[in-house]
Structures are given as structure tokens and as C-alpha cells.
């Protein structure tokens, strides 16, 4: 893939260092999300990019598995310390529509406990594995359910160029982008996606930040994107 100039996006409209405290309601916003990790060096490579662009206020969201967070607590802590959101993707990637209410609750709450024990912050968001949800799930999972509006299919292609194109050819204000911090190709893609979105004037925010500026969140409701409200 074409290399984008590193720390100095020059396209007009880019948010410059020091401007990130401005009200985000006026900005173009996008939330990049990474599921199924943390996974060793892949997550750390993504965090390296986040850290590289920290002066632009770049934050992403990880929908972590509780089982993986237990294996890589230092990575979870690093993500949180960089201002990223570590949210809940269940303990072991169970389809929440196919398990009992008790198991559903333990899958979600055990993971929230693990994340809180590492970061000190209790996750307020759940992404249901496989995007699987129904009335039972909505009624019993006491958190907002976060889906997505751009599916990169990175798990299928495992190709950086395909993942880059899926984002950059489709992105618009308020999108939630689905990726997975399991694949080297996804980490590689983030090295292009993040600076290019910054250079296009997008503020890369967490899902909770995006929601905060676009109408908020309610437990038991599902969200695919947060478009501007005009
Ligand atoms: Zn998943």
C-alpha cells in the first residue's frame, strides 16, 4: 500500500495538535474498533500507531475477550493508558442468543470484572460476538450493544490493502469500523488508515466519545453508527 506521510498530515482540515480539546460536535468523527483480542504483538503494533498519532487525539476501541485480557493484561493496560477504550466482547466469544440467561450474564459480567481489575474502569459497552442479538439479549444484557457500519472483512481477506480500501473508500462521519486485532495484516493496515483519516480531518474517537457527542447511549439498545444530528 501507498505510504502516507508519517507524523505530519498536510491536507487542509486536519485537526492539528492542541486543537483536540475543542468540542467534537463540530468535527467529523469515526470510531475504529478492534475485536477478539488482545492478541500479543498485533494489538501492540496497533497501539504503536495510536501512540505515534497521540498528538492528534487518536483513540480507538478494543472489544476485548475476557479470556484474552487475562492473557495479555499489560496490553490492556497500555491501551487504557493511551486513552483507548477497552470494552466488552464476552469472556469466550459465545453466541449470546444460544446460551442461558445465567451464562449470558457471566460471559458479560466476568469480562467487565477482568477489564476493570486491569484498567480501573468498568466497560460500559458490549459488542455481541458474531453481531448476534435478539430480544432476550437486549432484555438481559444491561449495556448498550455496539454493532458497526463498516465491516472490513479483515478476518476473511487477511490482506492489508483490502482492509485499507474497505475503510478509506467507504468512511463517512459517524461510522463505526469493524476490524480484529488478531491479524498482522490488520495491524499493517492501521498504519495507513489512521494517518489517512487524520489527514482527511477525521477525529478518531472511542465509541463512548462518539456516542457522547451524538446523542448518547442506553442499555439494551443497539447502535450501528452515530451520524451527525442536524
Ligand atoms: Zn468477535
PDB file of C-alpha atoms and ligand atoms in Angstrom:
ATOM      1  CA  UNK A   1       0.000   0.000   0.000  1.00  0.00           C
ATOM      2  CA  UNK A   2       0.965   3.561  -0.610  1.00  0.00           C
ATOM      3  CA  UNK A   3       2.787   5.010   2.335  1.00  0.00           C
ATOM      4  CA  UNK A   4       1.162   8.048   3.873  1.00  0.00           C
ATOM      5  CA  UNK A   5       3.475  10.710   5.231  1.00  0.00           C
ATOM      6  CA  UNK A   6       4.052   9.889   8.847  1.00  0.00           C
ATOM      7  CA  UNK A   7       3.506  12.353  11.659  1.00  0.00           C
ATOM      8  CA  UNK A   8       2.634  15.409   9.570  1.00  0.00           C
ATOM      9  CA  UNK A   9      -0.623  15.132   7.612  1.00  0.00           C
ATOM     10  CA  UNK A  10      -0.756  18.212   5.419  1.00  0.00           C
ATOM     11  CA  UNK A  11      -4.254  18.087   3.987  1.00  0.00           C
ATOM     12  CA  UNK A  12      -6.346  21.118   4.855  1.00  0.00           C
ATOM     13  CA  UNK A  13      -8.841  20.377   7.556  1.00  0.00           C
ATOM     14  CA  UNK A  14      -6.651  18.071   9.587  1.00  0.00           C
ATOM     15  CA  UNK A  15      -7.003  18.583  13.284  1.00  0.00           C
ATOM     16  CA  UNK A  16      -3.730  19.949  14.477  1.00  0.00           C
ATOM     17  CA  UNK A  17      -2.003  19.262  17.777  1.00  0.00           C
ATOM     18  CA  UNK A  18      -3.533  21.299  20.555  1.00  0.00           C
ATOM     19  CA  UNK A  19      -6.941  21.519  18.909  1.00  0.00           C
ATOM     20  CA  UNK A  20      -8.190  18.231  20.268  1.00  0.00           C
ATOM     21  CA  UNK A  21      -9.860  19.814  23.278  1.00  0.00           C
ATOM     22  CA  UNK A  22     -12.296  21.655  21.013  1.00  0.00           C
ATOM     23  CA  UNK A  23     -15.904  20.488  21.125  1.00  0.00           C
ATOM     24  CA  UNK A  24     -16.047  17.406  18.968  1.00  0.00           C
ATOM     25  CA  UNK A  25     -19.635  18.004  17.953  1.00  0.00           C
ATOM     26  CA  UNK A  26     -18.331  20.195  15.134  1.00  0.00           C
ATOM     27  CA  UNK A  27     -15.871  17.620  13.852  1.00  0.00           C
ATOM     28  CA  UNK A  28     -16.036  14.651  11.553  1.00  0.00           C
ATOM     29  CA  UNK A  29     -15.822  11.660  13.842  1.00  0.00           C
ATOM     30  CA  UNK A  30     -15.083   7.992  13.291  1.00  0.00           C
ATOM     31  CA  UNK A  31     -14.606   5.104  15.706  1.00  0.00           C
ATOM     32  CA  UNK A  32     -12.178   2.363  14.743  1.00  0.00           C
ATOM     33  CA  UNK A  33     -12.901  -0.832  16.666  1.00  0.00           C
ATOM     34  CA  UNK A  34     -10.830  -3.976  17.044  1.00  0.00           C
ATOM     35  CA  UNK A  35     -12.409  -7.225  18.241  1.00  0.00           C
ATOM     36  CA  UNK A  36     -11.347 -10.566  19.710  1.00  0.00           C
ATOM     37  CA  UNK A  37      -8.026  -9.530  21.244  1.00  0.00           C
ATOM     38  CA  UNK A  38      -5.894  -8.514  22.885  1.00  0.00           C
ATOM     39  CA  UNK A  39      -3.562 -10.719  20.919  1.00  0.00           C
ATOM     40  CA  UNK A  40       0.139 -10.351  21.617  1.00  0.00           C
ATOM     41  CA  UNK A  41       2.087  -8.204  19.262  1.00  0.00           C
ATOM     42  CA  UNK A  42      -0.783  -7.462  16.876  1.00  0.00           C
ATOM     43  CA  UNK A  43      -2.536  -5.313  19.464  1.00  0.00           C
ATOM     44  CA  UNK A  44       0.741  -3.697  20.425  1.00  0.00           C
ATOM     45  CA  UNK A  45       1.502  -2.814  16.820  1.00  0.00           C
ATOM     46  CA  UNK A  46      -1.877  -1.070  16.563  1.00  0.00           C
ATOM     47  CA  UNK A  47      -1.150   0.731  19.828  1.00  0.00           C
ATOM     48  CA  UNK A  48       2.206   1.823  18.416  1.00  0.00           C
ATOM     49  CA  UNK A  49       0.303   3.665  15.666  1.00  0.00           C
ATOM     50  CA  UNK A  50      -2.138   5.159  18.166  1.00  0.00           C
ATOM     51  CA  UNK A  51       0.801   6.362  20.220  1.00  0.00           C
ATOM     52  CA  UNK A  52       2.549   7.776  17.157  1.00  0.00           C
ATOM     53  CA  UNK A  53      -0.510   9.957  16.421  1.00  0.00           C
ATOM     54  CA  UNK A  54      -1.360  10.737  20.046  1.00  0.00           C
ATOM     55  CA  UNK A  55      -0.886  14.460  19.410  1.00  0.00           C
ATOM     56  CA  UNK A  56      -3.918  14.296  17.093  1.00  0.00           C
ATOM     57  CA  UNK A  57      -6.007  12.818  19.892  1.00  0.00           C
ATOM     58  CA  UNK A  58      -6.231   9.426  18.176  1.00  0.00           C
ATOM     59  CA  UNK A  59      -8.163   6.904  20.267  1.00  0.00           C
ATOM     60  CA  UNK A  60      -9.561   3.544  19.187  1.00  0.00           C
ATOM     61  CA  UNK A  61     -11.766   0.958  20.882  1.00  0.00           C
ATOM     62  CA  UNK A  62     -10.904  -2.642  21.638  1.00  0.00           C
ATOM     63  CA  UNK A  63     -13.781  -5.050  22.176  1.00  0.00           C
ATOM     64  CA  UNK A  64     -11.741  -7.478  24.224  1.00  0.00           C
ATOM     65  CA  UNK A  65     -12.459 -11.047  25.161  1.00  0.00           C
ATOM     66  CA  UNK A  66     -12.162 -11.633  28.899  1.00  0.00           C
ATOM     67  CA  UNK A  67     -10.123 -14.760  28.246  1.00  0.00           C
ATOM     68  CA  UNK A  68      -7.626 -12.809  26.133  1.00  0.00           C
ATOM     69  CA  UNK A  69      -7.475  -9.868  28.545  1.00  0.00           C
ATOM     70  CA  UNK A  70      -6.373 -12.346  31.220  1.00  0.00           C
ATOM     71  CA  UNK A  71      -3.525 -13.491  28.968  1.00  0.00           C
ATOM     72  CA  UNK A  72      -2.351 -10.005  27.990  1.00  0.00           C
ATOM     73  CA  UNK A  73      -3.127  -7.673  30.913  1.00  0.00           C
ATOM     74  CA  UNK A  74      -0.188  -5.403  30.135  1.00  0.00           C
ATOM     75  CA  UNK A  75      -1.552  -4.785  26.654  1.00  0.00           C
ATOM     76  CA  UNK A  76      -4.979  -3.950  28.057  1.00  0.00           C
ATOM     77  CA  UNK A  77      -3.376  -1.544  30.496  1.00  0.00           C
ATOM     78  CA  UNK A  78      -1.317   0.059  27.748  1.00  0.00           C
ATOM     79  CA  UNK A  79      -4.449   0.603  25.636  1.00  0.00           C
ATOM     80  CA  UNK A  80      -6.261   2.256  28.503  1.00  0.00           C
ATOM     81  CA  UNK A  81      -3.240   4.383  29.383  1.00  0.00           C
ATOM     82  CA  UNK A  82      -3.172   5.674  25.789  1.00  0.00           C
ATOM     83  CA  UNK A  83      -6.770   6.832  26.126  1.00  0.00           C
ATOM     84  CA  UNK A  84      -8.245   3.961  24.176  1.00  0.00           C
ATOM     85  CA  UNK A  85     -11.465   2.302  25.258  1.00  0.00           C
ATOM     86  CA  UNK A  86     -11.358  -1.314  26.360  1.00  0.00           C
ATOM     87  CA  UNK A  87     -14.874  -2.644  26.026  1.00  0.00           C
ATOM     88  CA  UNK A  88     -16.583  -5.996  26.380  1.00  0.00           C
ATOM     89  CA  UNK A  89     -16.830  -8.744  23.757  1.00  0.00           C
ATOM     90  CA  UNK A  90     -17.744 -11.506  26.288  1.00  0.00           C
ATOM     91  CA  UNK A  91     -15.407 -13.927  28.034  1.00  0.00           C
ATOM     92  CA  UNK A  92     -15.052 -16.625  25.391  1.00  0.00           C
ATOM     93  CA  UNK A  93     -16.859 -15.393  22.282  1.00  0.00           C
ATOM     94  CA  UNK A  94     -20.115 -17.202  22.894  1.00  0.00           C
ATOM     95  CA  UNK A  95     -23.137 -16.517  20.712  1.00  0.00           C
ATOM     96  CA  UNK A  96     -25.318 -14.747  23.252  1.00  0.00           C
ATOM     97  CA  UNK A  97     -28.529 -15.845  21.540  1.00  0.00           C
ATOM     98  CA  UNK A  98     -27.673 -19.524  22.101  1.00  0.00           C
ATOM     99  CA  UNK A  99     -26.840 -19.647  25.804  1.00  0.00           C
ATOM    100  CA  UNK A 100     -28.857 -19.370  29.002  1.00  0.00           C
ATOM    101  CA  UNK A 101     -29.501 -16.077  30.707  1.00  0.00           C
ATOM    102  CA  UNK A 102     -27.167 -17.079  33.546  1.00  0.00           C
ATOM    103  CA  UNK A 103     -24.350 -17.894  31.164  1.00  0.00           C
ATOM    104  CA  UNK A 104     -25.001 -14.714  29.207  1.00  0.00           C
ATOM    105  CA  UNK A 105     -24.680 -12.707  32.390  1.00  0.00           C
ATOM    106  CA  UNK A 106     -21.459 -14.428  33.444  1.00  0.00           C
ATOM    107  CA  UNK A 107     -19.946 -14.054  29.962  1.00  0.00           C
ATOM    108  CA  UNK A 108     -20.538 -10.317  30.133  1.00  0.00           C
ATOM    109  CA  UNK A 109     -20.014  -9.522  33.814  1.00  0.00           C
ATOM    110  CA  UNK A 110     -16.912 -11.703  34.277  1.00  0.00           C
ATOM    111  CA  UNK A 111     -15.331  -9.832  31.378  1.00  0.00           C
ATOM    112  CA  UNK A 112     -16.337  -6.467  32.797  1.00  0.00           C
ATOM    113  CA  UNK A 113     -14.729  -7.536  36.099  1.00  0.00           C
ATOM    114  CA  UNK A 114     -11.489  -8.556  34.378  1.00  0.00           C
ATOM    115  CA  UNK A 115     -11.227  -5.318  32.388  1.00  0.00           C
ATOM    116  CA  UNK A 116     -11.988  -3.273  35.486  1.00  0.00           C
ATOM    117  CA  UNK A 117      -9.371  -5.136  37.524  1.00  0.00           C
ATOM    118  CA  UNK A 118      -6.725  -4.248  34.929  1.00  0.00           C
ATOM    119  CA  UNK A 119      -7.707  -0.720  33.905  1.00  0.00           C
ATOM    120  CA  UNK A 120      -9.617   0.552  36.928  1.00  0.00           C
ATOM    121  CA  UNK A 121     -12.509   1.446  34.620  1.00  0.00           C
ATOM    122  CA  UNK A 122     -15.594  -0.671  34.135  1.00  0.00           C
ATOM    123  CA  UNK A 123     -16.511  -1.114  30.490  1.00  0.00           C
ATOM    124  CA  UNK A 124     -19.863   0.384  29.608  1.00  0.00           C
ATOM    125  CA  UNK A 125     -20.284  -1.207  26.180  1.00  0.00           C
ATOM    126  CA  UNK A 126     -20.861  -4.723  24.846  1.00  0.00           C
ATOM    127  CA  UNK A 127     -20.309  -5.971  21.335  1.00  0.00           C
ATOM    128  CA  UNK A 128     -22.117  -9.279  20.938  1.00  0.00           C
ATOM    129  CA  UNK A 129     -19.975 -11.959  19.234  1.00  0.00           C
ATOM    130  CA  UNK A 130     -20.992 -12.518  15.593  1.00  0.00           C
ATOM    131  CA  UNK A 131     -23.207  -9.463  15.976  1.00  0.00           C
ATOM    132  CA  UNK A 132     -25.793 -11.951  17.234  1.00  0.00           C
ATOM    133  CA  UNK A 133     -28.564 -10.379  19.255  1.00  0.00           C
ATOM    134  CA  UNK A 134     -32.269 -10.866  19.823  1.00  0.00           C
ATOM    135  CA  UNK A 135     -34.938  -9.666  22.232  1.00  0.00           C
ATOM    136  CA  UNK A 136     -33.609 -11.917  25.014  1.00  0.00           C
ATOM    137  CA  UNK A 137     -30.126 -10.484  24.639  1.00  0.00           C
ATOM    138  CA  UNK A 138     -31.381  -6.912  24.549  1.00  0.00           C
ATOM    139  CA  UNK A 139     -33.535  -7.549  27.608  1.00  0.00           C
ATOM    140  CA  UNK A 140     -30.860  -9.189  29.735  1.00  0.00           C
ATOM    141  CA  UNK A 141     -27.571  -7.554  28.782  1.00  0.00           C
ATOM    142  CA  UNK A 142     -27.599  -4.369  30.800  1.00  0.00           C
ATOM    143  CA  UNK A 143     -25.325  -2.446  28.483  1.00  0.00           C
ATOM    144  CA  UNK A 144     -25.654  -0.726  25.110  1.00  0.00           C
ATOM    145  CA  UNK A 145     -24.951  -3.147  22.260  1.00  0.00           C
ATOM    146  CA  UNK A 146     -22.441  -1.756  19.780  1.00  0.00           C
ATOM    147  CA  UNK A 147     -22.516  -3.106  16.233  1.00  0.00           C
ATOM    148  CA  UNK A 148     -20.816  -1.476  13.243  1.00  0.00           C
ATOM    149  CA  UNK A 149     -21.478   0.345   9.959  1.00  0.00           C
ATOM    150  CA  UNK A 150     -18.311  -0.641   8.058  1.00  0.00           C
ATOM    151  CA  UNK A 151     -17.293  -4.303   8.057  1.00  0.00           C
ATOM    152  CA  UNK A 152     -13.749  -4.559   6.711  1.00  0.00           C
ATOM    153  CA  UNK A 153     -13.875  -8.381   6.479  1.00  0.00           C
ATOM    154  CA  UNK A 154     -10.254  -8.314   7.623  1.00  0.00           C
ATOM    155  CA  UNK A 155     -10.710 -11.759   9.190  1.00  0.00           C
ATOM    156  CA  UNK A 156     -11.578 -13.129   5.750  1.00  0.00           C
ATOM    157  CA  UNK A 157      -9.137 -11.347   3.461  1.00  0.00           C
ATOM    158  CA  UNK A 158      -6.229 -11.009   5.908  1.00  0.00           C
ATOM    159  CA  UNK A 159      -4.946  -8.516   3.378  1.00  0.00           C
ATOM    160  CA  UNK A 160      -3.853  -5.028   4.386  1.00  0.00           C
ATOM    161  CA  UNK A 161      -4.831  -3.395   1.075  1.00  0.00           C
ATOM    162  CA  UNK A 162      -8.356  -4.847   1.218  1.00  0.00           C
ATOM    163  CA  UNK A 163      -8.778  -3.637   4.783  1.00  0.00           C
ATOM    164  CA  UNK A 164      -7.440  -0.180   3.936  1.00  0.00           C
ATOM    165  CA  UNK A 165      -9.769   0.105   0.921  1.00  0.00           C
ATOM    166  CA  UNK A 166     -12.787  -1.093   2.906  1.00  0.00           C
ATOM    167  CA  UNK A 167     -12.297   1.815   5.284  1.00  0.00           C
ATOM    168  CA  UNK A 168     -10.986   4.612   3.092  1.00  0.00           C
ATOM    169  CA  UNK A 169     -13.388   4.027   0.180  1.00  0.00           C
ATOM    170  CA  UNK A 170     -16.464   3.934   2.416  1.00  0.00           C
ATOM    171  CA  UNK A 171     -15.905   6.028   5.504  1.00  0.00           C
ATOM    172  CA  UNK A 172     -18.233   8.855   6.437  1.00  0.00           C
ATOM    173  CA  UNK A 173     -18.938  10.925   9.515  1.00  0.00           C
ATOM    174  CA  UNK A 174     -20.192   8.814  12.402  1.00  0.00           C
ATOM    175  CA  UNK A 175     -19.068   5.413  11.199  1.00  0.00           C
ATOM    176  CA  UNK A 176     -18.114   2.550  13.465  1.00  0.00           C
ATOM    177  CA  UNK A 177     -15.483   0.406  11.709  1.00  0.00           C
ATOM    178  CA  UNK A 178     -15.104  -3.303  12.496  1.00  0.00           C
ATOM    179  CA  UNK A 179     -11.640  -4.845  12.469  1.00  0.00           C
ATOM    180  CA  UNK A 180      -9.890  -7.534  14.525  1.00  0.00           C
ATOM    181  CA  UNK A 181      -6.617  -7.228  16.428  1.00  0.00           C
ATOM    182  CA  UNK A 182      -5.723 -10.791  15.521  1.00  0.00           C
ATOM    183  CA  UNK A 183      -4.005 -10.374  12.167  1.00  0.00           C
ATOM    184  CA  UNK A 184      -0.696  -8.881  11.125  1.00  0.00           C
ATOM    185  CA  UNK A 185      -2.445  -7.517   8.021  1.00  0.00           C
ATOM    186  CA  UNK A 186      -4.848  -5.546  10.203  1.00  0.00           C
ATOM    187  CA  UNK A 187      -2.004  -4.037  12.212  1.00  0.00           C
ATOM    188  CA  UNK A 188      -0.294  -3.203   8.923  1.00  0.00           C
ATOM    189  CA  UNK A 189      -3.491  -1.617   7.578  1.00  0.00           C
ATOM    190  CA  UNK A 190      -3.841   0.581  10.650  1.00  0.00           C
ATOM    191  CA  UNK A 191      -0.500   2.197   9.776  1.00  0.00           C
ATOM    192  CA  UNK A 192      -2.177   3.664   6.678  1.00  0.00           C
ATOM    193  CA  UNK A 193      -5.785   4.025   7.859  1.00  0.00           C
ATOM    194  CA  UNK A 194      -5.059   6.102  10.949  1.00  0.00           C
ATOM    195  CA  UNK A 195      -2.863   8.821   9.377  1.00  0.00           C
ATOM    196  CA  UNK A 196      -5.047   8.998   6.274  1.00  0.00           C
ATOM    197  CA  UNK A 197      -8.215   9.554   8.312  1.00  0.00           C
ATOM    198  CA  UNK A 198      -6.402  12.211  10.352  1.00  0.00           C
ATOM    199  CA  UNK A 199      -5.278  13.904   7.144  1.00  0.00           C
ATOM    200  CA  UNK A 200      -8.883  13.911   5.886  1.00  0.00           C
ATOM    201  CA  UNK A 201      -9.910  15.813   9.002  1.00  0.00           C
ATOM    202  CA  UNK A 202     -11.455  12.979  10.970  1.00  0.00           C
ATOM    203  CA  UNK A 203     -11.151  12.907  14.707  1.00  0.00           C
ATOM    204  CA  UNK A 204     -10.554   9.287  15.706  1.00  0.00           C
ATOM    205  CA  UNK A 205     -12.562   8.785  18.864  1.00  0.00           C
ATOM    206  CA  UNK A 206     -13.634   5.897  21.049  1.00  0.00           C
ATOM    207  CA  UNK A 207     -17.163   4.567  20.716  1.00  0.00           C
ATOM    208  CA  UNK A 208     -18.112   6.154  24.033  1.00  0.00           C
ATOM    209  CA  UNK A 209     -16.712   9.503  22.893  1.00  0.00           C
ATOM    210  CA  UNK A 210     -18.559   9.205  19.594  1.00  0.00           C
ATOM    211  CA  UNK A 211     -21.804   8.438  21.372  1.00  0.00           C
ATOM    212  CA  UNK A 212     -21.263  11.261  23.838  1.00  0.00           C
ATOM    213  CA  UNK A 213     -21.248  13.803  21.005  1.00  0.00           C
ATOM    214  CA  UNK A 214     -24.015  12.161  19.015  1.00  0.00           C
ATOM    215  CA  UNK A 215     -26.951  11.594  21.324  1.00  0.00           C
ATOM    216  CA  UNK A 216     -25.686   9.196  23.976  1.00  0.00           C
ATOM    217  CA  UNK A 217     -26.294   5.565  24.804  1.00  0.00           C
ATOM    218  CA  UNK A 218     -28.956   3.482  26.525  1.00  0.00           C
ATOM    219  CA  UNK A 219     -28.644  -0.003  27.951  1.00  0.00           C
ATOM    220  CA  UNK A 220     -30.444  -2.637  25.933  1.00  0.00           C
ATOM    221  CA  UNK A 221     -30.387  -0.560  22.739  1.00  0.00           C
ATOM    222  CA  UNK A 222     -28.265  -1.341  19.717  1.00  0.00           C
ATOM    223  CA  UNK A 223     -26.130   1.071  17.735  1.00  0.00           C
ATOM    224  CA  UNK A 224     -24.579   0.705  14.289  1.00  0.00           C
ATOM    225  CA  UNK A 225     -23.274   4.246  13.801  1.00  0.00           C
ATOM    226  CA  UNK A 226     -23.648   7.742  15.231  1.00  0.00           C
ATOM    227  CA  UNK A 227     -24.435  10.136  12.395  1.00  0.00           C
ATOM    228  CA  UNK A 228     -24.453  13.919  12.817  1.00  0.00           C
ATOM    229  CA  UNK A 229     -27.775  15.185  14.125  1.00  0.00           C
ATOM    230  CA  UNK A 230     -28.789  18.201  12.119  1.00  0.00           C
TER     231      UNK A 230
HETATM  232 ZN1  LIG B   1     -15.626 -11.304  17.713  1.00  0.00          ZN
END
